[in-house]
mmCIF file of C-alpha atoms in Angstrom:
data_model
loop_
_atom_site.group_PDB
_atom_site.id
_atom_site.type_symbol
_atom_site.label_atom_id
_atom_site.label_comp_id
_atom_site.label_asym_id
_atom_site.label_seq_id
_atom_site.Cartn_x
_atom_site.Cartn_y
_atom_site.Cartn_z
ATOM 1 C CA UNK M 497 1.724 17.027 -14.098
ATOM 2 C CA UNK M 498 0.234 19.405 -11.562
ATOM 3 C CA UNK M 499 1.311 23.030 -11.812
ATOM 4 C CA UNK M 500 0.817 25.183 -8.723
ATOM 5 C CA UNK M 501 2.293 28.617 -8.069
ATOM 6 C CA UNK M 502 2.847 29.362 -4.393
ATOM 7 C CA UNK M 503 3.518 32.840 -2.979
ATOM 8 C CA UNK M 504 7.010 33.158 -1.540
ATOM 9 C CA UNK M 505 5.642 33.768 1.956
ATOM 10 C CA UNK M 506 3.950 30.364 2.042
ATOM 11 C CA UNK M 507 7.157 28.473 1.373
ATOM 12 C CA UNK M 508 7.864 27.665 4.984
ATOM 13 C CA UNK M 509 7.665 24.531 7.084
ATOM 14 C CA UNK M 510 4.026 24.054 6.181
ATOM 15 C CA UNK M 511 1.803 21.751 4.179
ATOM 16 C CA UNK M 512 2.110 24.064 1.150
ATOM 17 C CA UNK M 513 5.890 23.804 1.291
ATOM 18 C CA UNK M 514 6.037 19.995 1.401
ATOM 19 C CA UNK M 515 3.337 19.888 -1.283
ATOM 20 C CA UNK M 516 5.424 22.001 -3.659
ATOM 21 C CA UNK M 517 8.498 19.882 -2.967
ATOM 22 C CA UNK M 518 6.550 16.710 -3.725
ATOM 23 C CA UNK M 519 5.491 18.051 -7.118
ATOM 24 C CA UNK M 520 9.154 18.403 -8.112
ATOM 25 C CA UNK M 521 9.975 14.721 -7.578
ATOM 26 C CA UNK M 522 10.793 12.608 -10.607
ATOM 27 C CA UNK M 523 8.473 9.631 -11.029
ATOM 28 C CA UNK M 524 9.581 8.035 -14.312
ATOM 29 C CA UNK M 525 12.011 5.066 -14.493
ATOM 30 C CA UNK M 526 15.686 5.994 -14.639
ATOM 31 C CA UNK M 527 17.753 4.007 -17.133
ATOM 32 C CA UNK M 528 21.323 3.207 -16.128
ATOM 33 C CA UNK M 529 24.082 4.012 -18.629
ATOM 34 C CA UNK M 530 25.158 0.365 -18.407
ATOM 35 C CA UNK M 531 23.613 -2.654 -16.645
ATOM 36 C CA UNK M 532 25.100 -3.729 -13.315
ATOM 37 C CA UNK M 533 24.999 -6.858 -11.186
ATOM 38 C CA UNK M 534 23.354 -6.854 -7.770
ATOM 39 C CA UNK M 535 26.839 -7.188 -6.285
ATOM 40 C CA UNK M 536 27.728 -3.757 -7.729
ATOM 41 C CA UNK M 537 24.846 -1.872 -6.096
ATOM 42 C CA UNK M 538 25.393 0.665 -3.306
ATOM 43 C CA UNK M 539 24.151 -1.441 -0.415
ATOM 44 C CA UNK M 540 21.835 -1.653 1.425
ATOM 45 C CA UNK M 541 19.802 -1.638 -1.791
ATOM 46 C CA UNK M 542 16.151 -2.438 -2.423
ATOM 47 C CA UNK M 543 16.027 -4.993 -5.259
ATOM 48 C CA UNK M 544 12.823 -5.715 -7.156
ATOM 49 C CA UNK M 545 12.552 -8.644 -9.581
ATOM 50 C CA UNK M 546 10.390 -7.471 -12.469
ATOM 51 C CA UNK M 547 9.262 -10.914 -13.676
ATOM 52 C CA UNK M 548 8.068 -11.980 -10.209
ATOM 53 C CA UNK M 549 6.366 -8.628 -9.645
ATOM 54 C CA UNK M 550 4.488 -9.079 -12.931
ATOM 55 C CA UNK M 551 3.518 -12.642 -12.056
ATOM 56 C CA UNK M 552 2.183 -11.619 -8.633
ATOM 57 C CA UNK M 553 0.087 -8.812 -10.149
ATOM 58 C CA UNK M 554 -1.381 -11.116 -12.768
ATOM 59 C CA UNK M 555 -2.026 -13.923 -10.280
ATOM 60 C CA UNK M 556 -4.024 -11.683 -7.957
ATOM 61 C CA UNK M 557 -5.921 -10.114 -10.846
ATOM 62 C CA UNK M 558 -6.828 -13.508 -12.307
ATOM 63 C CA UNK M 559 -7.920 -14.956 -8.960
ATOM 64 C CA UNK M 560 -10.183 -12.028 -8.132
ATOM 65 C CA UNK M 561 -11.605 -11.847 -11.648
ATOM 66 C CA UNK M 562 -12.525 -15.536 -11.491
ATOM 67 C CA UNK M 563 -14.483 -14.743 -8.300
ATOM 68 C CA UNK M 564 -16.213 -11.771 -9.920
ATOM 69 C CA UNK M 565 -14.282 -9.148 -7.935
ATOM 70 C CA UNK M 566 -12.146 -6.219 -8.993
ATOM 71 C CA UNK M 567 -8.772 -5.383 -7.515
ATOM 72 C CA UNK M 568 -7.999 -1.925 -6.172
ATOM 73 C CA UNK M 569 -4.374 -2.367 -5.058
ATOM 74 C CA UNK M 570 -2.950 -0.218 -2.305
ATOM 75 C CA UNK M 571 -0.045 2.070 -3.177
ATOM 76 C CA UNK M 572 0.915 2.435 0.491
ATOM 77 C CA UNK M 573 2.842 -0.780 -0.078
ATOM 78 C CA UNK M 574 5.015 0.406 -2.966
ATOM 79 C CA UNK M 575 4.688 4.241 -2.979
ATOM 80 C CA UNK M 576 5.704 4.188 -6.649
ATOM 81 C CA UNK M 577 3.682 5.571 -9.598
ATOM 82 C CA UNK M 578 5.495 3.214 -12.004
ATOM 83 C CA UNK M 579 4.111 0.205 -10.122
ATOM 84 C CA UNK M 580 0.663 1.786 -9.791
ATOM 85 C CA UNK M 581 0.572 2.204 -13.562
ATOM 86 C CA UNK M 582 1.562 -1.449 -14.056
ATOM 87 C CA UNK M 583 -1.340 -2.454 -11.816
ATOM 88 C CA UNK M 584 -3.751 -0.250 -13.752
ATOM 89 C CA UNK M 585 -2.490 -1.665 -17.054
ATOM 90 C CA UNK M 586 -3.149 -5.144 -15.647
ATOM 91 C CA UNK M 587 -6.800 -4.283 -15.110
ATOM 92 C CA UNK M 588 -7.092 -2.722 -11.654
ATOM 93 C CA UNK M 589 -10.320 -0.761 -11.140
ATOM 94 C CA UNK M 590 -8.257 1.923 -9.425
ATOM 95 C CA UNK M 591 -5.480 2.297 -6.870
ATOM 96 C CA UNK M 592 -5.584 3.241 -3.202
ATOM 97 C CA UNK M 593 -3.511 5.786 -1.316
ATOM 98 C CA UNK M 594 -3.362 5.823 2.467
ATOM 99 C CA UNK M 595 -2.503 9.504 2.743
ATOM 100 C CA UNK M 596 -3.092 12.696 0.768
ATOM 101 C CA UNK M 597 0.606 13.014 -0.086
ATOM 102 C CA UNK M 598 0.632 9.538 -1.659
ATOM 103 C CA UNK M 599 -2.405 10.527 -3.712
ATOM 104 C CA UNK M 600 -0.701 13.752 -4.840
ATOM 105 C CA UNK M 601 2.291 11.745 -6.072
ATOM 106 C CA UNK M 602 -0.018 9.465 -8.064
ATOM 107 C CA UNK M 603 -2.122 12.282 -9.525
ATOM 108 C CA UNK M 604 1.015 14.246 -10.424
ATOM 109 C CA UNK M 605 2.208 11.249 -12.456
ATOM 110 C CA UNK M 606 -1.012 11.089 -14.449
ATOM 111 C CA UNK M 607 -3.090 8.525 -12.548
ATOM 112 C CA UNK M 608 -6.777 9.462 -12.326
ATOM 113 C CA UNK M 609 -8.509 6.547 -10.551
ATOM 114 C CA UNK M 610 -7.570 6.906 -6.892
ATOM 115 C CA UNK M 611 -9.195 6.234 -3.528
ATOM 116 C CA UNK M 612 -7.720 7.932 -0.449
ATOM 117 C CA UNK M 613 -8.456 5.409 2.299
ATOM 118 C CA UNK M 614 -7.930 7.616 5.377
ATOM 119 C CA UNK M 615 -10.138 10.584 6.295
ATOM 120 C CA UNK M 616 -8.794 14.126 5.866
ATOM 121 C CA UNK M 617 -10.112 16.859 8.149
ATOM 122 C CA UNK M 618 -7.431 19.574 8.376
ATOM 123 C CA UNK M 619 -8.085 22.739 6.347
ATOM 124 C CA UNK M 620 -4.593 22.927 4.820
ATOM 125 C CA UNK M 621 -4.760 19.372 3.499
ATOM 126 C CA UNK M 622 -8.279 19.807 2.156
ATOM 127 C CA UNK M 623 -7.102 22.897 0.282
ATOM 128 C CA UNK M 624 -4.330 20.850 -1.310
ATOM 129 C CA UNK M 625 -6.802 18.112 -2.188
ATOM 130 C CA UNK M 626 -8.862 20.742 -3.996
ATOM 131 C CA UNK M 627 -5.766 21.968 -5.865
ATOM 132 C CA UNK M 628 -4.996 18.520 -7.249
ATOM 133 C CA UNK M 629 -8.568 17.618 -8.205
ATOM 134 C CA UNK M 630 -8.761 17.645 -12.011
ATOM 135 C CA UNK M 631 -11.413 19.750 -13.712
ATOM 136 C CA UNK M 632 -14.186 18.029 -15.622
ATOM 137 C CA UNK M 633 -15.615 14.530 -15.405
ATOM 138 C CA UNK M 634 -12.644 12.561 -16.771
ATOM 139 C CA UNK M 635 -11.327 11.435 -13.416
ATOM 140 C CA UNK M 636 -12.313 9.151 -10.578
ATOM 141 C CA UNK M 637 -10.759 10.673 -7.458
ATOM 142 C CA UNK M 638 -12.418 9.468 -4.252
ATOM 143 C CA UNK M 639 -11.880 9.787 -0.526
ATOM 144 C CA UNK M 640 -13.322 8.127 2.547
ATOM 145 C CA UNK M 641 -15.124 10.098 5.231
ATOM 146 C CA UNK M 642 -16.328 9.009 8.657
ATOM 147 C CA UNK M 643 -17.567 12.226 10.253
ATOM 148 C CA UNK M 644 -19.634 15.326 9.601
ATOM 149 C CA UNK M 645 -16.475 17.355 10.228
ATOM 150 C CA UNK M 646 -14.793 15.644 7.283
ATOM 151 C CA UNK M 647 -17.790 16.165 4.992
ATOM 152 C CA UNK M 648 -18.182 19.824 5.930
ATOM 153 C CA UNK M 649 -14.471 20.333 5.295
ATOM 154 C CA UNK M 650 -14.859 18.920 1.796
ATOM 155 C CA UNK M 651 -17.866 21.148 1.109
ATOM 156 C CA UNK M 652 -15.922 24.211 2.216
ATOM 157 C CA UNK M 653 -12.798 23.330 0.214
ATOM 158 C CA UNK M 654 -13.888 21.806 -3.106
ATOM 159 C CA UNK M 655 -14.448 24.421 -5.816
ATOM 160 C CA UNK M 656 -17.872 24.657 -7.384
ATOM 161 C CA UNK M 657 -16.488 23.577 -10.775
ATOM 162 C CA UNK M 658 -14.892 20.420 -9.338
ATOM 163 C CA UNK M 659 -16.202 17.179 -7.880
ATOM 164 C CA UNK M 660 -15.011 14.279 -5.749
ATOM 165 C CA UNK M 661 -16.462 10.912 -4.854
ATOM 166 C CA UNK M 662 -16.804 9.815 -1.245
ATOM 167 C CA UNK M 663 -17.053 6.434 0.414
ATOM 168 C CA UNK M 664 -18.182 6.185 4.011
ATOM 169 C CA UNK M 665 -15.728 4.227 6.140
ATOM 170 C CA UNK M 666 -17.530 1.812 8.466
ATOM 171 C CA UNK M 667 -15.922 0.274 11.550
ATOM 172 C CA UNK M 668 -16.901 -2.907 13.355
ATOM 173 C CA UNK M 669 -14.174 -3.723 15.848
ATOM 174 C CA UNK M 670 -10.799 -2.273 14.802
ATOM 175 C CA UNK M 671 -11.553 1.169 16.317
ATOM 176 C CA UNK M 672 -9.007 2.980 14.166
ATOM 177 C CA UNK M 673 -11.096 4.885 11.619
ATOM 178 C CA UNK M 674 -14.703 4.571 10.557
ATOM 179 C CA UNK M 675 -18.115 5.213 12.053
ATOM 180 C CA UNK M 676 -20.577 2.810 13.650
ATOM 181 C CA UNK M 677 -23.716 4.898 14.176
ATOM 182 C CA UNK M 678 -26.646 4.414 11.766
ATOM 183 C CA UNK M 679 -27.871 7.917 12.556
ATOM 184 C CA UNK M 680 -24.515 9.481 11.642
ATOM 185 C CA UNK M 681 -24.347 7.449 8.451
ATOM 186 C CA UNK M 682 -27.774 8.630 7.268
ATOM 187 C CA UNK M 683 -27.029 12.223 8.279
ATOM 188 C CA UNK M 684 -23.892 12.202 6.133
ATOM 189 C CA UNK M 685 -25.664 10.775 3.112
ATOM 190 C CA UNK M 686 -28.608 13.158 3.363
ATOM 191 C CA UNK M 687 -26.231 16.116 3.420
ATOM 192 C CA UNK M 688 -24.308 14.706 0.425
ATOM 193 C CA UNK M 689 -27.600 14.526 -1.494
ATOM 194 C CA UNK M 690 -27.858 18.300 -1.344
ATOM 195 C CA UNK M 691 -24.675 19.004 -3.336
ATOM 196 C CA UNK M 692 -23.409 18.171 -6.810
ATOM 197 C CA UNK M 693 -19.738 18.502 -5.879
ATOM 198 C CA UNK M 694 -19.719 15.502 -3.536
ATOM 199 C CA UNK M 695 -20.845 12.169 -4.981
ATOM 200 C CA UNK M 696 -21.681 9.237 -2.720
ATOM 201 C CA UNK M 697 -19.938 6.174 -4.187
ATOM 202 C CA UNK M 698 -20.263 3.511 -1.518
ATOM 203 C CA UNK M 699 -18.743 1.896 1.551
ATOM 204 C CA UNK M 700 -15.249 1.000 2.770
ATOM 205 C CA UNK M 701 -14.609 -1.541 5.511
ATOM 206 C CA UNK M 702 -11.113 -2.699 6.431
ATOM 207 C CA UNK M 703 -10.247 -5.127 9.218
ATOM 208 C CA UNK M 704 -6.479 -4.747 9.234
ATOM 209 C CA UNK M 705 -6.156 -6.362 12.651
ATOM 210 C CA UNK M 706 -7.233 -9.678 11.107
ATOM 211 C CA UNK M 707 -4.713 -9.820 8.246
ATOM 212 C CA UNK M 708 -1.986 -11.635 10.170
ATOM 213 C CA UNK M 709 -4.018 -13.958 12.396
ATOM 214 C CA UNK M 710 -1.979 -17.159 12.477
ATOM 215 C CA UNK M 711 -5.016 -19.460 12.282
ATOM 216 C CA UNK M 712 -6.643 -19.476 8.848
ATOM 217 C CA UNK M 713 -10.042 -20.662 10.050
ATOM 218 C CA UNK M 714 -10.163 -17.974 12.743
ATOM 219 C CA UNK M 715 -9.112 -15.382 10.166
ATOM 220 C CA UNK M 716 -11.916 -16.547 7.900
ATOM 221 C CA UNK M 717 -14.507 -16.686 10.665
ATOM 222 C CA UNK M 718 -13.729 -13.222 12.014
ATOM 223 C CA UNK M 719 -13.519 -11.525 8.629
ATOM 224 C CA UNK M 720 -16.778 -12.968 7.303
ATOM 225 C CA UNK M 721 -18.488 -12.217 10.613
ATOM 226 C CA UNK M 722 -17.413 -8.579 10.352
ATOM 227 C CA UNK M 723 -18.918 -8.283 6.871
ATOM 228 C CA UNK M 724 -22.095 -10.018 8.032
ATOM 229 C CA UNK M 725 -22.401 -7.525 10.882
ATOM 230 C CA UNK M 726 -22.474 -4.761 8.259
ATOM 231 C CA UNK M 727 -25.432 -6.338 6.454
ATOM 232 C CA UNK M 728 -27.959 -4.459 8.579
ATOM 233 C CA UNK M 729 -26.371 -1.172 7.497
ATOM 234 C CA UNK M 730 -26.560 -2.124 3.819
ATOM 235 C CA UNK M 731 -30.222 -3.027 4.210
ATOM 236 C CA UNK M 732 -30.882 0.271 5.991
ATOM 237 C CA UNK M 733 -29.217 2.167 3.138
ATOM 238 C CA UNK M 734 -31.357 0.373 0.593
ATOM 239 C CA UNK M 735 -34.547 1.148 2.526
ATOM 240 C CA UNK M 736 -33.467 4.799 2.615
ATOM 241 C CA UNK M 737 -32.911 4.901 -1.144
ATOM 242 C CA UNK M 738 -29.087 4.841 -1.196
ATOM 243 C CA UNK M 739 -27.214 2.443 -3.482
ATOM 244 C CA UNK M 740 -23.511 1.565 -3.303
ATOM 245 C CA UNK M 741 -21.558 1.551 -6.546
ATOM 246 C CA UNK M 742 -18.442 0.516 -4.606
ATOM 247 C CA UNK M 743 -18.038 -1.753 -1.597
ATOM 248 C CA UNK M 744 -14.329 -2.085 -0.966
ATOM 249 C CA UNK M 745 -11.936 -3.437 1.655
ATOM 250 C CA UNK M 746 -9.992 -6.528 2.536
ATOM 251 C CA UNK M 747 -6.297 -7.105 2.008
ATOM 252 C CA UNK M 748 -3.649 -9.655 1.172
ATOM 253 C CA UNK M 749 -4.270 -11.681 4.320
ATOM 254 C CA UNK M 750 -7.967 -12.121 3.547
ATOM 255 C CA UNK M 751 -7.961 -11.977 -0.263
ATOM 256 C CA UNK M 752 -9.306 -15.523 -0.692
ATOM 257 C CA UNK M 753 -11.788 -15.092 2.182
ATOM 258 C CA UNK M 754 -13.445 -11.767 1.442
ATOM 259 C CA UNK M 755 -14.230 -12.797 -2.136
ATOM 260 C CA UNK M 756 -17.030 -14.833 -0.525
ATOM 261 C CA UNK M 757 -18.756 -11.575 0.466
ATOM 262 C CA UNK M 758 -21.394 -11.002 -2.212
ATOM 263 C CA UNK M 759 -21.650 -7.245 -1.689
ATOM 264 C CA UNK M 760 -17.895 -6.672 -1.973
ATOM 265 C CA UNK M 761 -16.992 -5.162 -5.363
ATOM 266 C CA UNK M 762 -13.192 -5.016 -5.049
ATOM 267 C CA UNK M 763 -10.278 -5.730 -2.715
ATOM 268 C CA UNK M 764 -7.567 -3.355 -1.474
ATOM 269 C CA UNK M 765 -4.699 -5.836 -1.658
ATOM 270 C CA UNK M 766 -1.220 -4.423 -1.124
ATOM 271 C CA UNK M 767 1.617 -6.659 0.079
ATOM 272 C CA UNK M 768 0.890 -9.463 -2.399
ATOM 273 C CA UNK M 769 3.085 -7.771 -5.018
ATOM 274 C CA UNK M 770 6.218 -7.987 -2.824
ATOM 275 C CA UNK M 771 5.444 -10.412 0.014
ATOM 276 C CA UNK M 772 7.414 -10.318 3.239
ATOM 277 C CA UNK M 773 8.294 -12.604 6.122
ATOM 278 C CA UNK M 774 5.403 -11.405 8.280
ATOM 279 C CA UNK M 775 2.958 -12.581 5.632
ATOM 280 C CA UNK M 776 4.893 -15.732 4.782
ATOM 281 C CA UNK M 777 4.670 -16.717 8.457
ATOM 282 C CA UNK M 778 0.888 -17.083 8.461
ATOM 283 C CA UNK M 779 -0.950 -20.177 7.196
ATOM 284 C CA UNK M 780 -3.204 -20.306 4.162
ATOM 285 C CA UNK M 781 -6.193 -22.539 3.619
ATOM 286 C CA UNK M 782 -3.999 -25.514 2.701
ATOM 287 C CA UNK M 783 -0.428 -24.653 3.758
ATOM 288 C CA UNK M 784 1.336 -23.796 7.007
ATOM 289 C CA UNK M 785 3.116 -20.882 5.276
ATOM 290 C CA UNK M 786 1.741 -18.234 2.934
ATOM 291 C CA UNK M 787 3.489 -19.150 -0.326
ATOM 292 C CA UNK M 788 0.704 -18.341 -2.813
ATOM 293 C CA UNK M 789 2.640 -15.276 -3.953
ATOM 294 C CA UNK M 790 6.415 -15.201 -4.409
ATOM 295 C CA UNK M 791 8.732 -12.633 -2.790
ATOM 296 C CA UNK M 792 9.772 -10.177 -5.492
ATOM 297 C CA UNK M 793 11.397 -7.681 -3.120
ATOM 298 C CA UNK M 794 14.668 -8.128 -1.254
ATOM 299 C CA UNK M 795 17.265 -5.922 0.387
ATOM 300 C CA UNK M 796 20.825 -6.530 -0.785
ATOM 301 C CA UNK M 797 23.454 -6.106 1.943
ATOM 302 C CA UNK M 798 27.229 -6.426 1.937
ATOM 303 C CA UNK M 799 29.165 -8.495 4.485
ATOM 304 C CA UNK M 800 31.609 -5.948 5.921
ATOM 305 C CA UNK M 801 33.211 -7.493 9.006
ATOM 306 C CA UNK M 802 33.773 -10.797 10.817
ATOM 307 C CA UNK M 803 34.992 -10.284 14.377
ATOM 308 C CA UNK M 804 33.964 -13.792 15.393
ATOM 309 C CA UNK M 805 33.961 -17.165 13.682
ATOM 310 C CA UNK M 806 30.492 -18.437 12.824
ATOM 311 C CA UNK M 807 29.102 -14.910 12.545
ATOM 312 C CA UNK M 808 29.457 -12.119 10.011
ATOM 313 C CA UNK M 809 28.236 -8.513 9.961
ATOM 314 C CA UNK M 810 26.306 -6.929 7.082
ATOM 315 C CA UNK M 811 25.689 -3.248 6.390
ATOM 316 C CA UNK M 812 21.907 -3.351 6.850
ATOM 317 C CA UNK M 813 20.160 -2.700 10.149
ATOM 318 C CA UNK M 814 17.032 -0.868 11.238
ATOM 319 C CA UNK M 815 17.662 1.880 8.659
ATOM 320 C CA UNK M 816 17.470 -0.716 5.868
ATOM 321 C CA UNK M 817 14.701 -2.990 7.195
ATOM 322 C CA UNK M 818 11.511 -2.299 9.125
ATOM 323 C CA UNK M 819 10.143 -5.004 11.382
ATOM 324 C CA UNK M 820 7.148 -5.320 13.678
ATOM 325 C CA UNK M 821 7.883 -8.816 14.879
ATOM 326 C CA UNK M 822 10.274 -10.853 12.714
ATOM 327 C CA UNK M 823 13.765 -10.584 11.253
ATOM 328 C CA UNK M 824 14.860 -10.468 7.609
ATOM 329 C CA UNK M 825 15.274 -13.904 6.025
ATOM 330 C CA UNK M 826 17.948 -15.140 3.624
ATOM 331 C CA UNK M 827 16.351 -17.495 1.108
ATOM 332 C CA UNK M 828 19.578 -17.784 -0.902
ATOM 333 C CA UNK M 829 21.567 -19.672 1.727
ATOM 334 C CA UNK M 830 19.967 -22.225 4.005
ATOM 335 C CA UNK M 831 20.718 -22.103 7.714
ATOM 336 C CA UNK M 832 21.620 -18.385 7.942
ATOM 337 C CA UNK M 833 19.889 -16.420 10.727
ATOM 338 C CA UNK M 834 19.748 -12.617 10.671
ATOM 339 C CA UNK M 835 19.820 -10.641 13.921
ATOM 340 C CA UNK M 836 19.541 -6.849 14.134
ATOM 341 C CA UNK M 837 22.685 -5.243 15.533
ATOM 342 C CA UNK M 838 21.605 -1.624 15.604
ATOM 343 C CA UNK M 839 20.604 1.029 13.080
ATOM 344 C CA UNK M 840 23.363 0.348 10.562
ATOM 345 C CA UNK M 841 24.181 -3.335 10.958
ATOM 346 C CA UNK M 842 22.866 -6.849 11.054
ATOM 347 C CA UNK M 843 24.710 -9.940 12.258
ATOM 348 C CA UNK M 844 24.333 -13.258 10.454
ATOM 349 C CA UNK M 845 24.646 -16.408 12.499
ATOM 350 C CA UNK M 846 26.054 -18.770 9.902
ATOM 351 C CA UNK M 847 25.532 -22.156 11.540
ATOM 352 C CA UNK M 848 26.470 -24.887 9.075
ATOM 353 C CA UNK M 849 26.930 -22.193 6.393
ATOM 354 C CA UNK M 850 30.116 -20.859 8.022
ATOM 355 C CA UNK M 851 32.172 -20.895 4.826
ATOM 356 C CA UNK M 852 29.421 -19.777 2.471
ATOM 357 C CA UNK M 853 29.609 -16.018 3.149
ATOM 358 C CA UNK M 854 32.844 -14.032 3.132
ATOM 359 C CA UNK M 855 33.625 -10.385 3.832
ATOM 360 C CA UNK M 856 32.808 -8.478 0.650
ATOM 361 C CA UNK M 857 29.969 -10.779 -0.439
ATOM 362 C CA UNK M 858 26.546 -9.330 -1.212
ATOM 363 C CA UNK M 859 23.581 -11.237 0.207
ATOM 364 C CA UNK M 860 19.863 -10.593 -0.341
ATOM 365 C CA UNK M 861 17.139 -10.797 2.315
ATOM 366 C CA UNK M 862 13.358 -11.007 2.175
ATOM 367 C CA UNK M 863 11.990 -8.020 4.103
ATOM 368 C CA UNK M 864 10.303 -8.473 7.506
ATOM 369 C CA UNK M 865 7.517 -5.942 6.695
ATOM 370 C CA UNK M 866 7.571 -4.650 3.141
ATOM 371 C CA UNK M 867 5.557 -1.406 3.430
ATOM 372 C CA UNK M 868 7.693 0.461 6.000
ATOM 373 C CA UNK M 869 10.886 -1.083 4.593
ATOM 374 C CA UNK M 870 10.110 0.499 1.216
ATOM 375 C CA UNK M 871 9.685 3.832 2.999
ATOM 376 C CA UNK M 872 13.370 3.680 4.029
ATOM 377 C CA UNK M 873 14.694 3.660 0.450
ATOM 378 C CA UNK M 874 14.836 6.095 -2.483
ATOM 379 C CA UNK M 875 14.741 3.596 -5.363
ATOM 380 C CA UNK M 876 13.845 0.119 -6.471
ATOM 381 C CA UNK M 877 16.752 -1.426 -8.368
ATOM 382 C CA UNK M 878 14.979 -3.455 -11.060
ATOM 383 C CA UNK M 879 16.414 -6.918 -11.593
ATOM 384 C CA UNK M 880 15.649 -8.262 -15.053
ATOM 385 C CA UNK M 881 15.606 -11.848 -16.310
ATOM 386 C CA UNK M 882 19.228 -11.563 -17.453
ATOM 387 C CA UNK M 883 20.071 -11.181 -13.731
ATOM 388 C CA UNK M 884 21.265 -7.599 -14.239
ATOM 389 C CA UNK M 885 19.974 -4.203 -13.132
ATOM 390 C CA UNK M 886 19.123 -1.952 -16.094
ATOM 391 C CA UNK M 887 17.050 0.727 -14.345
ATOM 392 C CA UNK M 888 15.779 2.059 -11.057
ATOM 393 C CA UNK M 889 12.304 3.306 -10.194
ATOM 394 C CA UNK M 890 11.911 6.282 -7.849
ATOM 395 C CA UNK M 891 9.937 5.673 -4.663
ATOM 396 C CA UNK M 892 8.172 9.017 -5.030
ATOM 397 C CA UNK M 893 5.989 8.467 -1.980
ATOM 398 C CA UNK M 894 8.888 7.882 0.371
ATOM 399 C CA UNK M 895 8.273 9.970 3.471
ATOM 400 C CA UNK M 896 4.750 10.824 2.326
ATOM 401 C CA UNK M 897 3.178 10.438 5.731
ATOM 402 C CA UNK M 898 0.992 13.555 5.636
#
């Protein structure tokens, strides 16, 4: 674990303060004194089926390995060091973190192969990044950069006895992060050549706006075209004497497409471990719904009121589920439609299932969008094959948005 002593005067509403609080969070599994059924959980409760989680991890690993690619799963999906360690044990080449705080949680739990996939430019955050960088060569902590400001910040902040790897983030059309200019790219790499503390590792390219395109062939066409557009930059790097150890990107929505990119070394898949309704709604190469991975994550809710026949209210609303476009889905009972009824509640339209749910019953729902839903909860309640909960895993990265 990371040990940092902060002067009393810095413990204010600042980056140092939230950093010190994050270091105090427990990350190890918590064993219950006695197993409980899902119906006994304090709902709304985030339920994770261990056997399905394991199967999803192994399925993705095996698919990518057969295509000659590594998997670098994204912890922004689960925000949980326990799960990150399971992915590493399964053969991941490393894990991704979207934000510095997520990376701190992972490093503090003992993980040493991490890629921070968003640039960091603020001085206070760069100072914290330096604090958590291990000494010596026995680590593989990396970060993406896309500007000279970001590189100069690293050079100013990283101690002379420490080192960090960098990947340059390249953008084609998403216009969120990344650079496009060849001149800027070469300027960054030439400056990196002049220091031993910063090691150029390779290139990141992520086309997140393509992950949920509801036409598989269009998804394939656009993703492969984006990678092909980058080919000129790779050739320019080679002519300039720069080689890429890592070329990383992609995601769950393009996992079986981007493996066709020869230069790609590994994929940053995230949602595949849990699955959600937004992903299940898009077609795959052969199916109208994305069923190649099985939902392992659900939110258990209790039916608490029934003011009207044919409808029943559960205790999970926007504070239990996050949704960009779709509603939670009940796989357990056919014909039940969930509708949000505010922050605290959801209303189920029962249809032909009118008698199947009673006040007091606990019902589980596949999440609309798994990543932000996870960020609403403190724990995963781990459902084992005996259909009981024996432990919970802390979601250490909950609220880690800095």
